[in-house]
Coordinates of C-alpha atoms and ligand atoms in Angstrom, one line a residue:
Chain A
M6 CA 18.1 -20.2 25.4
T7 CA 14.5 -21.0 24.6
T8 CA 12.7 -24.2 23.9
L9 CA 9.5 -23.9 22.0
T10 CA 7.1 -26.8 22.0
A11 CA 4.0 -27.3 19.8
E12 CA 1.5 -29.7 21.5
H13 CA -1.2 -31.3 19.4
L14 CA -1.8 -28.1 17.3
V15 CA -5.0 -28.1 15.2
K16 CA -6.1 -25.3 13.0
N17 CA -9.5 -25.3 11.2
Y18 CA -10.5 -22.7 8.6
H19 CA -14.1 -22.1 7.9
L20 CA -14.8 -21.6 4.3
R21 CA -18.0 -19.9 3.4
R22 CA -19.5 -21.3 0.2
G23 CA -22.9 -19.7 -0.4
L24 CA -25.2 -20.5 2.6
R25 CA -23.4 -23.7 3.7
G26 CA -20.0 -23.5 5.2
S27 CA -17.4 -26.1 5.2
T28 CA -14.4 -26.7 7.4
L29 CA -10.8 -27.1 6.2
R30 CA -8.4 -28.7 8.6
A31 CA -5.2 -27.0 7.6
V32 CA -3.2 -28.4 10.5
D33 CA -4.1 -31.7 12.2
D34 CA -2.6 -32.7 15.5
V35 CA 1.0 -31.5 15.0
S36 CA 3.5 -31.7 17.8
F37 CA 7.2 -31.0 17.9
T38 CA 10.0 -29.3 19.9
L39 CA 12.5 -26.6 18.8
E40 CA 15.6 -26.7 20.9
P41 CA 18.5 -24.2 21.0
G42 CA 21.1 -24.8 18.4
R43 CA 19.0 -27.4 16.5
T44 CA 17.3 -27.1 13.1
V45 CA 14.1 -28.8 12.4
A46 CA 13.0 -29.0 8.8
L47 CA 9.3 -29.0 8.0
V48 CA 9.0 -30.5 4.5
G49 CA 5.8 -30.8 2.4
Q50 CA 4.2 -29.8 -0.8
S51 CA 2.5 -26.5 -1.3
G52 CA -0.9 -26.4 0.5
S53 CA 0.1 -29.0 3.1
G54 CA -0.2 -26.5 6.0
K55 CA 3.4 -25.5 6.6
S56 CA 2.8 -21.7 6.6
T57 CA -0.2 -22.2 8.8
I58 CA 2.0 -23.8 11.4
A59 CA 4.4 -20.8 11.1
K60 CA 1.4 -18.4 11.7
L61 CA 0.3 -20.4 14.7
L62 CA 3.8 -20.4 16.2
L63 CA 4.0 -16.6 15.6
Q64 CA 0.6 -16.1 17.2
L65 CA -0.7 -14.5 14.0
E66 CA -3.5 -17.1 14.1
R67 CA -5.1 -18.7 17.0
P68 CA -5.0 -22.5 17.2
T69 CA -8.3 -24.3 17.1
A70 CA -6.9 -26.8 19.6
G71 CA -3.5 -27.6 21.2
R72 CA -1.0 -25.4 22.9
I73 CA 2.3 -23.7 22.4
L74 CA 4.8 -23.9 25.3
V75 CA 7.8 -21.6 25.9
D76 CA 10.3 -23.4 28.2
G77 CA 7.4 -25.6 29.4
K78 CA 5.0 -22.7 30.2
P79 CA 2.0 -21.9 28.0
A80 CA 2.7 -19.0 25.6
Q81 CA 0.8 -15.8 26.6
R82 CA -1.5 -14.3 24.0
R83 CA -1.7 -10.7 25.1
G84 CA -0.1 -7.8 27.0
G85 CA 3.4 -7.9 28.4
G86 CA 3.5 -11.7 28.0
L87 CA 2.9 -11.4 24.2
D88 CA 5.6 -8.7 24.0
R89 CA 8.0 -11.1 25.7
Y90 CA 6.9 -13.9 23.3
R91 CA 7.5 -11.6 20.3
R92 CA 11.0 -10.9 21.5
T93 CA 11.6 -14.7 21.7
V94 CA 10.1 -16.1 18.5
Q95 CA 10.9 -14.4 15.2
M96 CA 10.2 -15.1 11.6
V97 CA 11.7 -14.7 8.1
F98 CA 9.0 -14.6 5.5
Q99 CA 9.0 -16.4 2.2
D100 CA 8.7 -13.5 -0.2
P101 CA 11.3 -10.7 0.4
F102 CA 9.5 -8.6 -2.2
A103 CA 6.4 -8.6 0.0
S104 CA 7.8 -8.6 3.5
L105 CA 9.5 -5.2 3.4
N106 CA 7.4 -2.1 3.3
P107 CA 8.1 -0.3 0.0
Y108 CA 7.5 3.1 1.7
H109 CA 10.2 2.8 4.4
T110 CA 14.0 2.6 4.4
V111 CA 16.0 -0.4 5.5
E112 CA 16.9 1.5 8.6
H113 CA 13.2 1.8 9.6
H114 CA 12.7 -1.9 9.2
L115 CA 15.6 -2.7 11.6
E116 CA 15.1 0.2 14.0
R117 CA 11.5 -0.5 14.9
P118 CA 12.0 -4.0 16.5
I119 CA 15.1 -2.7 18.3
R120 CA 13.2 0.3 19.7
L121 CA 10.1 -1.8 20.6
H122 CA 12.1 -4.4 22.5
H123 CA 14.8 -2.1 24.0
P124 CA 12.9 1.2 24.6
K125 CA 15.7 2.6 26.8
L126 CA 18.3 2.8 24.0
S127 CA 19.3 6.2 22.8
G128 CA 19.0 7.1 19.1
D129 CA 22.7 6.8 18.6
E130 CA 22.8 3.3 20.1
V131 CA 19.9 2.2 18.0
H132 CA 21.6 3.4 14.9
R133 CA 24.8 1.6 15.8
R134 CA 22.8 -1.6 16.4
V135 CA 21.2 -1.2 13.0
L136 CA 24.6 -0.9 11.3
H137 CA 25.9 -3.9 13.3
L138 CA 23.0 -6.0 12.2
L139 CA 23.5 -5.1 8.6
E140 CA 27.2 -6.1 8.9
R141 CA 26.3 -9.4 10.4
V142 CA 24.1 -10.3 7.4
R143 CA 27.0 -9.1 5.2
L144 CA 25.3 -6.0 3.8
T145 CA 28.1 -3.5 3.5
P146 CA 28.7 -0.6 3.4
A147 CA 26.1 -0.7 6.2
E148 CA 25.6 3.1 6.3
N149 CA 24.7 3.1 2.6
V150 CA 22.4 0.1 2.8
A151 CA 20.5 1.5 5.8
A152 CA 19.5 4.6 3.8
R153 CA 18.1 2.7 0.9
R154 CA 14.5 1.6 0.2
P155 CA 13.6 -2.0 -0.6
H156 CA 13.1 -1.4 -4.3
Q157 CA 16.8 -0.4 -4.5
L158 CA 17.9 -3.8 -3.3
S159 CA 18.1 -7.2 -5.0
G160 CA 16.0 -10.2 -3.8
G161 CA 18.9 -11.7 -2.0
Q162 CA 19.8 -8.4 -0.3
R163 CA 16.2 -7.9 0.7
Q164 CA 16.1 -11.4 2.3
R165 CA 19.2 -10.5 4.2
V166 CA 17.5 -7.4 5.5
A167 CA 14.5 -9.6 6.5
I168 CA 16.9 -11.9 8.4
A169 CA 18.5 -8.9 10.1
R170 CA 15.1 -7.7 11.2
A171 CA 14.2 -11.1 12.6
L172 CA 17.5 -11.1 14.6
A173 CA 17.0 -7.5 15.9
P174 CA 15.1 -8.4 19.1
R175 CA 17.7 -11.1 19.8
P176 CA 15.3 -14.0 19.6
G177 CA 15.8 -17.6 20.8
V178 CA 13.7 -19.2 18.1
L179 CA 13.7 -18.4 14.4
I180 CA 11.1 -19.6 12.0
A181 CA 12.1 -19.4 8.3
D182 CA 9.2 -20.0 5.9
E183 CA 10.7 -21.1 2.6
P184 CA 13.3 -18.4 3.0
V185 CA 15.0 -19.0 -0.4
S186 CA 12.2 -20.3 -2.6
M187 CA 11.7 -16.8 -4.2
L188 CA 15.4 -16.2 -4.7
D189 CA 17.5 -16.8 -7.7
V190 CA 19.0 -20.3 -7.6
S191 CA 22.6 -19.0 -7.7
I192 CA 22.2 -17.1 -4.4
R193 CA 20.1 -19.6 -2.4
L194 CA 23.0 -21.5 -0.9
G195 CA 24.6 -18.2 0.2
V196 CA 21.5 -17.1 2.1
L197 CA 21.1 -20.6 3.7
N198 CA 24.7 -20.7 4.8
L199 CA 24.3 -17.3 6.3
L200 CA 21.3 -18.5 8.3
A201 CA 23.3 -21.5 9.5
T202 CA 26.2 -19.4 10.6
L203 CA 23.9 -17.0 12.5
Q204 CA 22.2 -19.9 14.1
R205 CA 25.5 -21.3 15.4
E206 CA 26.5 -17.8 16.7
E207 CA 23.3 -17.2 18.5
D208 CA 22.5 -20.8 19.4
L209 CA 19.0 -20.4 17.8
G210 CA 16.4 -23.0 17.6
V211 CA 15.3 -22.9 13.9
L212 CA 12.2 -24.2 12.1
Y213 CA 13.3 -24.4 8.5
I214 CA 10.2 -24.7 6.3
T215 CA 10.9 -25.9 2.8
H216 CA 9.8 -28.2 0.0
D217 CA 13.4 -29.0 -1.0
L218 CA 14.5 -32.3 0.6
A219 CA 18.1 -31.7 -0.4
T220 CA 18.6 -28.5 1.6
A221 CA 16.5 -29.9 4.4
R222 CA 18.9 -32.9 4.7
H223 CA 21.9 -30.6 4.5
F224 CA 20.9 -28.0 7.0
A225 CA 18.5 -29.8 9.4
D226 CA 19.1 -32.2 12.3
E227 CA 15.5 -33.5 12.2
I228 CA 13.0 -33.7 9.4
L229 CA 9.2 -33.6 9.7
V230 CA 7.3 -34.6 6.6
M231 CA 3.9 -33.0 6.3
Y232 CA 1.1 -34.1 4.1
R233 CA -2.4 -32.6 4.2
G234 CA -2.0 -31.0 7.6
R235 CA -0.5 -34.1 9.3
I236 CA 3.0 -35.0 10.1
V237 CA 3.3 -38.4 8.3
E238 CA 7.0 -39.1 9.0
R239 CA 9.6 -37.7 11.3
G240 CA 13.1 -38.5 12.4
D241 CA 16.8 -37.9 12.0
A242 CA 17.5 -36.1 8.7
D243 CA 19.6 -38.8 7.0
E244 CA 17.3 -41.5 8.2
V245 CA 14.2 -39.9 6.7
I246 CA 15.8 -39.2 3.4
L247 CA 17.8 -42.5 3.0
R248 CA 15.2 -44.9 4.4
P249 CA 11.8 -43.3 3.9
R250 CA 8.9 -45.4 5.3
H251 CA 5.8 -43.4 4.4
E252 CA 4.6 -43.6 0.8
Y253 CA 4.5 -39.8 0.5
T254 CA 8.1 -39.4 1.6
K255 CA 9.2 -42.0 -0.9
T256 CA 7.7 -40.1 -3.8
L257 CA 9.2 -36.9 -2.5
A258 CA 12.6 -38.6 -2.2
A259 CA 12.2 -40.1 -5.6
A260 CA 11.5 -36.7 -7.1
A261 CA 14.8 -35.5 -5.8
P262 CA 16.8 -38.7 -6.3
N263 CA 20.3 -37.4 -5.5
P264 CA 20.5 -34.8 -2.8
E265 CA 24.3 -34.5 -3.2
R266 CA 23.8 -33.7 -6.9
R267 CA 21.1 -31.1 -6.2
L268 CA 23.5 -29.4 -3.7
S269 CA 26.3 -29.3 -6.2
E270 CA 23.9 -27.9 -8.7
L271 CA 23.0 -25.2 -6.3
R272 CA 26.7 -24.4 -5.6
G273 CA 27.6 -24.4 -9.2
G274 CA 24.4 -22.7 -10.5
Chain B
M26 CA 17.5 -6.0 -28.4
A27 CA 20.1 -3.9 -26.6
L28 CA 19.3 -0.4 -25.5
T29 CA 22.1 1.6 -24.1
T30 CA 20.6 4.3 -22.0
Q31 CA 23.9 5.8 -20.9
A32 CA 25.0 6.8 -24.3
A33 CA 22.0 9.0 -24.9
E34 CA 22.6 12.8 -25.0
P35 CA 20.8 14.7 -22.3
V36 CA 17.5 16.1 -23.2
G37 CA 17.6 19.9 -23.4
G38 CA 15.1 22.7 -23.4
A39 CA 11.6 22.2 -21.9
G40 CA 11.9 18.4 -21.7
G41 CA 15.0 18.7 -19.5
F42 CA 13.2 21.2 -17.2
L43 CA 10.2 19.0 -16.9
A44 CA 12.1 15.7 -16.4
G45 CA 14.3 17.3 -13.7
S46 CA 17.9 16.3 -12.9
A47 CA 18.6 12.8 -11.6
P48 CA 19.2 13.7 -7.9
Q49 CA 16.0 15.9 -8.0
R50 CA 14.0 13.0 -9.3
A51 CA 15.4 10.7 -6.6
R52 CA 14.4 13.2 -4.0
R53 CA 10.9 13.5 -5.3
R54 CA 10.6 9.7 -5.2
R55 CA 11.8 9.6 -1.7
L56 CA 9.2 12.1 -0.6
G57 CA 6.5 10.0 -2.3
L58 CA 5.8 12.7 -4.8
P59 CA 4.9 11.8 -8.4
P60 CA 7.6 12.4 -11.0
M61 CA 7.3 15.8 -12.6
T62 CA 5.9 15.1 -16.1
A63 CA 4.5 17.4 -18.7
K64 CA 1.0 16.2 -17.7
L65 CA 1.5 16.9 -14.0
A66 CA 3.1 20.3 -14.7
A67 CA 0.3 21.4 -17.0
G68 CA -2.3 20.3 -14.4
L69 CA -0.5 22.1 -11.6
I70 CA 0.0 25.3 -13.5
I71 CA -3.6 25.5 -14.7
S72 CA -5.2 24.6 -11.4
G73 CA -2.7 26.9 -9.6
A74 CA -3.6 29.8 -11.8
I75 CA -7.3 29.3 -11.3
L76 CA -6.8 28.9 -7.5
L77 CA -4.9 32.2 -7.4
F78 CA -7.6 33.9 -9.3
G79 CA -10.2 32.6 -6.9
L80 CA -8.2 33.6 -3.9
L81 CA -6.9 37.0 -4.9
G82 CA -9.4 38.1 -7.7
P83 CA -12.2 39.2 -5.4
F84 CA -9.9 41.7 -3.7
V85 CA -9.1 43.6 -6.9
V86 CA -12.3 43.5 -9.0
Q87 CA -15.4 45.7 -8.8
D88 CA -18.5 44.9 -6.8
P89 CA -20.1 41.9 -8.6
T90 CA -23.6 42.8 -7.5
R91 CA -23.7 46.4 -8.5
V92 CA -26.4 46.9 -11.0
D93 CA -25.9 49.4 -13.8
D94 CA -28.4 50.6 -16.4
I95 CA -26.0 50.2 -19.3
G96 CA -27.3 46.6 -19.7
L97 CA -25.6 44.0 -21.7
T98 CA -22.4 45.3 -23.2
G99 CA -19.3 43.7 -24.6
P100 CA -15.8 43.9 -23.3
S101 CA -14.6 47.5 -22.8
S102 CA -12.0 49.4 -20.8
A103 CA -14.5 50.0 -18.0
H104 CA -15.6 46.4 -17.9
L105 CA -12.8 44.2 -19.2
M106 CA -15.1 41.2 -19.7
G107 CA -18.3 43.1 -20.5
T108 CA -21.4 43.2 -18.4
T109 CA -24.5 41.1 -17.9
Q110 CA -28.0 42.0 -18.8
T111 CA -28.4 44.0 -15.6
G112 CA -25.1 45.8 -16.1
Q113 CA -23.1 43.7 -13.6
D114 CA -19.3 43.4 -14.2
V115 CA -18.6 39.8 -15.6
L116 CA -15.0 39.8 -14.5
A117 CA -16.0 40.6 -10.9
Q118 CA -18.7 37.9 -11.0
L119 CA -16.2 35.5 -12.4
A120 CA -13.7 36.1 -9.6
Y121 CA -16.3 35.6 -6.9
A122 CA -17.8 32.6 -8.7
T123 CA -14.4 31.0 -8.9
R124 CA -14.0 31.5 -5.1
G125 CA -17.5 30.0 -4.5
S126 CA -16.9 26.9 -6.7
L127 CA -13.4 26.3 -5.2
T128 CA -14.8 26.6 -1.7
I129 CA -17.4 24.0 -2.5
G130 CA -14.7 21.8 -4.0
A131 CA -12.4 22.2 -1.0
I132 CA -15.1 21.4 1.6
V133 CA -16.5 18.4 -0.3
G134 CA -12.9 17.2 -0.9
V135 CA -12.0 17.2 2.8
L136 CA -15.3 15.8 4.0
T137 CA -15.2 13.0 1.4
L138 CA -11.6 12.2 2.4
L139 CA -12.6 12.0 6.1
L140 CA -15.8 10.0 5.5
S141 CA -14.4 7.5 2.9
G142 CA -11.2 7.2 4.9
F143 CA -13.1 6.4 8.1
F144 CA -15.6 4.0 6.6
G145 CA -13.3 2.5 4.0
V146 CA -9.8 2.3 5.6
V147 CA -10.7 1.9 9.3
G148 CA -13.5 -0.6 8.6
A149 CA -11.3 -2.8 6.4
Y150 CA -8.4 -2.6 8.9
A151 CA -10.5 -3.4 11.9
G152 CA -12.2 -6.4 10.2
G153 CA -14.9 -8.6 11.8
W154 CA -18.3 -7.1 12.5
V155 CA -17.0 -3.5 12.3
D156 CA -16.1 -4.2 8.6
E157 CA -19.4 -6.0 8.0
F158 CA -21.4 -3.0 9.4
F159 CA -19.3 -0.3 7.7
S160 CA -19.4 -1.9 4.3
L161 CA -23.1 -2.6 4.6
F162 CA -23.6 1.1 5.4
T163 CA -21.3 2.1 2.5
N164 CA -23.2 -0.1 0.1
I165 CA -26.5 1.5 1.2
M166 CA -25.1 5.0 0.6
L167 CA -23.7 3.8 -2.7
V168 CA -27.0 2.7 -4.2
I169 CA -28.9 5.8 -3.1
P170 CA -28.8 7.8 -6.4
G171 CA -26.7 10.9 -5.7
L172 CA -27.9 13.7 -7.9
P173 CA -31.7 13.0 -7.6
L174 CA -31.4 12.9 -3.8
V175 CA -29.5 16.2 -3.9
I176 CA -32.3 17.7 -6.1
V177 CA -35.0 16.4 -3.7
I178 CA -33.2 17.8 -0.6
S179 CA -32.4 21.0 -2.3
S180 CA -36.0 21.6 -3.3
Y181 CA -37.3 21.0 0.2
V182 CA -34.8 23.4 1.9
P183 CA -35.7 26.8 0.6
D184 CA -32.8 28.8 2.1
K185 CA -29.6 26.9 1.4
S186 CA -26.1 28.0 2.5
L187 CA -23.0 27.0 0.6
L188 CA -22.1 24.8 3.5
L189 CA -25.4 22.9 3.3
V190 CA -24.9 22.2 -0.5
A191 CA -21.4 21.0 0.2
L192 CA -22.6 18.8 3.0
V193 CA -25.3 17.2 0.8
L194 CA -22.8 16.7 -2.0
S195 CA -20.3 15.0 0.2
L196 CA -22.9 12.8 2.0
T197 CA -23.9 11.4 -1.4
G198 CA -20.5 11.2 -2.9
W199 CA -18.2 9.5 -0.4
A200 CA -19.4 5.9 -0.7
G201 CA -17.7 5.2 -4.0
S202 CA -14.3 6.3 -2.7
A203 CA -14.9 4.3 0.5
R204 CA -15.4 1.1 -1.5
V205 CA -12.2 1.7 -3.5
L206 CA -10.2 2.4 -0.3
R207 CA -11.7 -0.6 1.5
G208 CA -10.6 -3.0 -1.3
Y209 CA -7.1 -1.7 -1.3
T210 CA -6.8 -1.6 2.5
L211 CA -8.0 -5.3 2.6
S212 CA -5.2 -6.2 0.3
L213 CA -2.6 -4.1 2.2
R214 CA -3.5 -5.4 5.6
N215 CA -2.6 -9.0 4.6
R216 CA 0.6 -8.0 3.0
D217 CA 3.6 -9.8 4.5
Y218 CA 5.2 -6.5 5.7
V219 CA 2.1 -5.8 7.8
L220 CA 2.3 -9.3 9.3
A221 CA 6.0 -8.7 9.8
S222 CA 5.4 -5.6 11.9
R223 CA 2.9 -7.5 14.0
V224 CA 5.6 -10.1 14.6
A225 CA 8.0 -7.3 15.5
G226 CA 5.4 -6.3 18.2
E227 CA 4.0 -3.1 16.7
K228 CA 0.7 -1.8 18.2
R229 CA -2.3 -2.1 16.0
W230 CA -2.9 1.7 15.5
R231 CA 0.7 2.2 14.7
I232 CA 0.6 -0.4 12.0
L233 CA -2.3 1.4 10.5
A234 CA -0.7 4.9 10.7
V235 CA 2.9 4.1 9.9
E236 CA 2.9 0.9 7.7
I237 CA -0.5 1.1 5.9
L238 CA -1.5 4.7 5.5
P239 CA 1.7 5.9 3.7
N240 CA 1.0 3.3 1.0
L241 CA -2.6 4.6 0.7
I242 CA -1.5 8.2 0.2
P243 CA -1.5 8.1 -3.7
L244 CA -4.9 6.5 -3.7
L245 CA -6.3 8.9 -1.1
A246 CA -5.0 11.8 -3.1
S247 CA -6.5 10.6 -6.3
Q248 CA -9.9 9.9 -4.6
M249 CA -9.8 13.4 -3.1
V250 CA -9.0 15.1 -6.5
F251 CA -11.9 13.1 -8.0
A252 CA -14.2 14.2 -5.2
V253 CA -13.3 17.9 -5.9
I254 CA -14.1 17.5 -9.6
F255 CA -17.4 15.7 -8.7
A256 CA -18.3 18.5 -6.2
I257 CA -17.6 21.4 -8.5
L258 CA -19.4 19.8 -11.4
G259 CA -22.2 18.7 -9.2
E260 CA -22.7 22.1 -7.7
A261 CA -22.6 23.7 -11.1
G262 CA -25.3 21.2 -12.3
L263 CA -27.5 22.1 -9.3
S264 CA -27.0 25.8 -9.7
Y265 CA -27.7 25.5 -13.4
L266 CA -31.0 23.9 -12.5
G267 CA -31.6 26.7 -10.0
L268 CA -31.2 24.5 -7.0
G269 CA -27.9 25.7 -5.7
A270 CA -27.0 27.7 -2.7
S271 CA -28.9 30.9 -2.3
G272 CA -27.1 34.2 -2.2
S273 CA -23.7 33.0 -3.4
I274 CA -22.1 33.0 -6.8
S275 CA -20.4 30.0 -8.4
W276 CA -19.6 29.0 -12.0
G277 CA -22.9 27.2 -12.1
T278 CA -25.0 30.2 -11.0
M279 CA -23.3 32.4 -13.6
L280 CA -24.2 29.9 -16.3
Y281 CA -27.8 29.7 -14.8
Y282 CA -28.2 33.5 -15.0
A283 CA -26.6 33.6 -18.5
Q284 CA -29.0 31.0 -19.6
N285 CA -32.0 32.9 -18.1
G286 CA -30.7 36.1 -19.6
L287 CA -30.7 34.5 -23.1
A288 CA -27.0 35.1 -23.4
L289 CA -26.6 32.4 -25.9
R290 CA -29.4 33.7 -28.2
L291 CA -28.1 37.3 -27.9
G292 CA -24.6 36.2 -28.8
A293 CA -23.2 37.5 -25.4
W294 CA -20.3 35.1 -25.4
W295 CA -18.4 37.1 -22.8
W296 CA -21.0 36.2 -20.3
F297 CA -21.2 32.4 -20.6
V298 CA -17.8 31.4 -22.1
P299 CA -15.6 32.5 -19.1
P300 CA -17.4 30.4 -16.4
G301 CA -17.9 27.5 -18.8
L302 CA -14.2 27.6 -19.8
L303 CA -12.9 27.8 -16.2
L304 CA -15.1 24.9 -15.2
A305 CA -13.8 22.8 -18.0
L306 CA -10.2 23.9 -17.5
F307 CA -10.2 23.2 -13.8
G308 CA -11.8 19.8 -14.3
A309 CA -9.2 19.0 -16.9
A310 CA -6.3 20.2 -14.8
L311 CA -7.4 18.1 -11.8
S312 CA -7.8 15.1 -14.1
L313 CA -4.2 15.6 -15.4
I314 CA -3.0 15.7 -11.8
N315 CA -5.0 12.6 -11.1
F316 CA -3.5 10.7 -14.1
S317 CA 0.0 11.5 -12.7
I318 CA -1.0 10.1 -9.3
D319 CA -2.6 7.0 -10.9
E320 CA 0.7 6.3 -12.6
I321 CA 2.3 5.9 -9.1
I322 CA -0.4 3.6 -8.0
N323 CA -0.3 1.6 -11.2
P324 CA 3.3 1.4 -12.5
K325 CA 2.1 -0.4 -15.6
L326 CA 0.6 2.9 -16.8
R327 CA 3.8 4.8 -16.0
N328 CA 6.0 2.6 -18.2
Q329 CA 3.7 3.3 -21.2
T330 CA 3.8 7.1 -21.3
R331 CA 6.2 8.9 -23.5
A332 CA 7.3 11.2 -20.6
A333 CA 8.5 8.1 -18.9
R334 CA 10.6 7.1 -21.9
R335 CA 12.1 10.5 -21.9
G336 CA 12.8 10.0 -18.2
W337 CA 15.0 7.1 -19.1
L338 CA 17.1 9.6 -21.1
M339 CA 16.6 8.1 -24.4
S340 CA 17.3 10.2 -27.5
R341 CA 14.6 10.7 -30.1
K342 CA 16.5 8.2 -32.3
Q343 CA 16.5 5.6 -29.6
L344 CA 12.8 6.1 -29.1
E345 CA 12.2 5.5 -32.8
T346 CA 14.1 2.3 -32.7
A347 CA 12.4 1.2 -29.5
K348 CA 9.0 1.9 -31.1
E349 CA 10.0 0.0 -34.2
A350 CA 11.1 -2.9 -32.1
T351 CA 7.7 -3.1 -30.3
L352 CA 5.7 -2.9 -33.6
Ligands
ADP406 N1 -6.7 -17.6 6.0 C1 -7.1 -18.8 5.4 N2 -8.4 -19.1 5.2 C2 -8.8 -20.2 4.6 N3 -8.0 -21.2 4.2 C3 -6.6 -21.0 4.4 C4 -6.1 -19.8 5.0 N4 -4.8 -19.9 5.1 C5 -4.5 -21.1 4.6 N5 -5.6 -21.8 4.2 C6 -5.6 -23.1 3.6 O1 -4.9 -24.0 4.4 C7 -4.1 -24.9 3.6 C8 -2.6 -24.9 4.0 O2 -2.1 -23.6 3.6 P1 -0.6 -23.2 3.9 O3 -0.3 -23.4 5.3 O4 -0.4 -21.9 3.3 O5 0.2 -24.3 3.0 P2 1.8 -24.3 2.6 O6 2.5 -23.2 3.3 O7 2.3 -25.7 3.0 O8 1.8 -24.2 1.2 C9 -4.3 -24.6 2.2 O9 -5.3 -25.5 1.6 C10 -4.9 -23.2 2.2 O10 -5.8 -23.0 1.2
MG407 MG1 3.6 -21.6 2.4

């Protein structure tokens, strides 16, 4: 049970161009709350700052301004506090072909987070947990999959391994950065449904980053629309899609006129 | 175009031996070893033979320094590879020269690996001012012209040991590798799987050692092989100019004495051909090994070799049709 709050997050990148530098504001005064059992969708075109928000929430980047709160207390940036934070907030990366180390087996990828966050477990117990995780993401026979290397798996299977890795420390918050955009259309819905099921089972707070309004409406309770680093519109999922107020959301909604049809396309595809 | 690879008859004879059976190949891949191709096998066999000769040869041959008044003689039963102008046994000299050249190669290879690994990999991974400083230093070392500097240093130090020559060669030779390693490490450290292990809570040093270094092994290996070639050729060049280590024999010093002894004009081929040939063969063999390693780093190269096509178990006929299809 964790509530993660972003308060007035700002991230500037300094770009060096010759002698003069310029500043790019990738994230501009963004606030939202992730609550257990709820999915918040972050929608926006590419380059709007969605992944930067993910990196800030995962403490891979330091915010220029603003704070991140865990259950109302400021998140700690180092030491044991950071270890606890890493156990609580986990991530599924966009590209399953880049997020698994080609040199290591599936077992290594799942075993490391378990060992790091539960150092007292014996080797046998760790192995059993690895197999259990694989079964939970429907990768069977687990024993067989655990011994494989990433290049012996399909894109969808890799993304399931990435999901299992994110679940390994038993987090309370999951951030999924366009988790299906690199996958074949025909398997996208399967992976999203799996995420939704796991979320219900674990009562996770999920930040679902996407540029697909249809899946955002289907899977999220709340939608944040992002445009050039700012949240330009937010609200109940149906509300945002059916009665968009901001110009940008209107064009987005117009580009995907019929979410139901998109979904049935995905199912049929 | 439909190519059925299953229907192909297994490749027999030498090809089958080199390609290896399927489970064998899978095991090699798991260990991160390059697939056994004809190129790699030839490289390993040649360099292995020369290595053995350098290691064991000196124990069985005569004294390479013993002077005899028989002078320049061709191959005979007493001297299998003939003698030099001063009656020294060429085979004995060759064995010791091989040992000397390989020693130089090994020392320089290891030192280059350590220096370029430290300044290239650690710098790039640490980032920030450490990286700025390391890469500035690397660039300075890179623009210092290697061989001229070696010549200058060599001519100032009159009594040079083999170790000093090796040291000078590695100090002037590591910077290029360091730059290559830095570039690749910079790309590796921002890969998603590295970020993912940070998110998982891995310590920084462990990410470098366990997640990044294994992916650098092929590149490190190829840089090291390259450094060994550079060192052996560089030392040969120095010795040929008379600037090599004093009191030790290498392929370069043999060529230097052969040149001084007018071996070429006297037609004493047994004197200058063996060291020249070993030098060329060893360089070629290491290059062959390097090609095979490069094919792991760059899969595009791998898919274009004929050995790879044989690896897919295509029959000669299928190869023909495949070739026709691409034309
Ligand atoms: N490390 C970085 N350095 C400089 N600019 C960056 C960096 N990371 C992201 N940006 C810039 O920030 C903006 C937002 O990027 P990103 O968050 O990746 O967008 P999205 O995920 O929505 O496609 C882009 O304009 C991108 O070029
Ligand atoms: Mg992105």
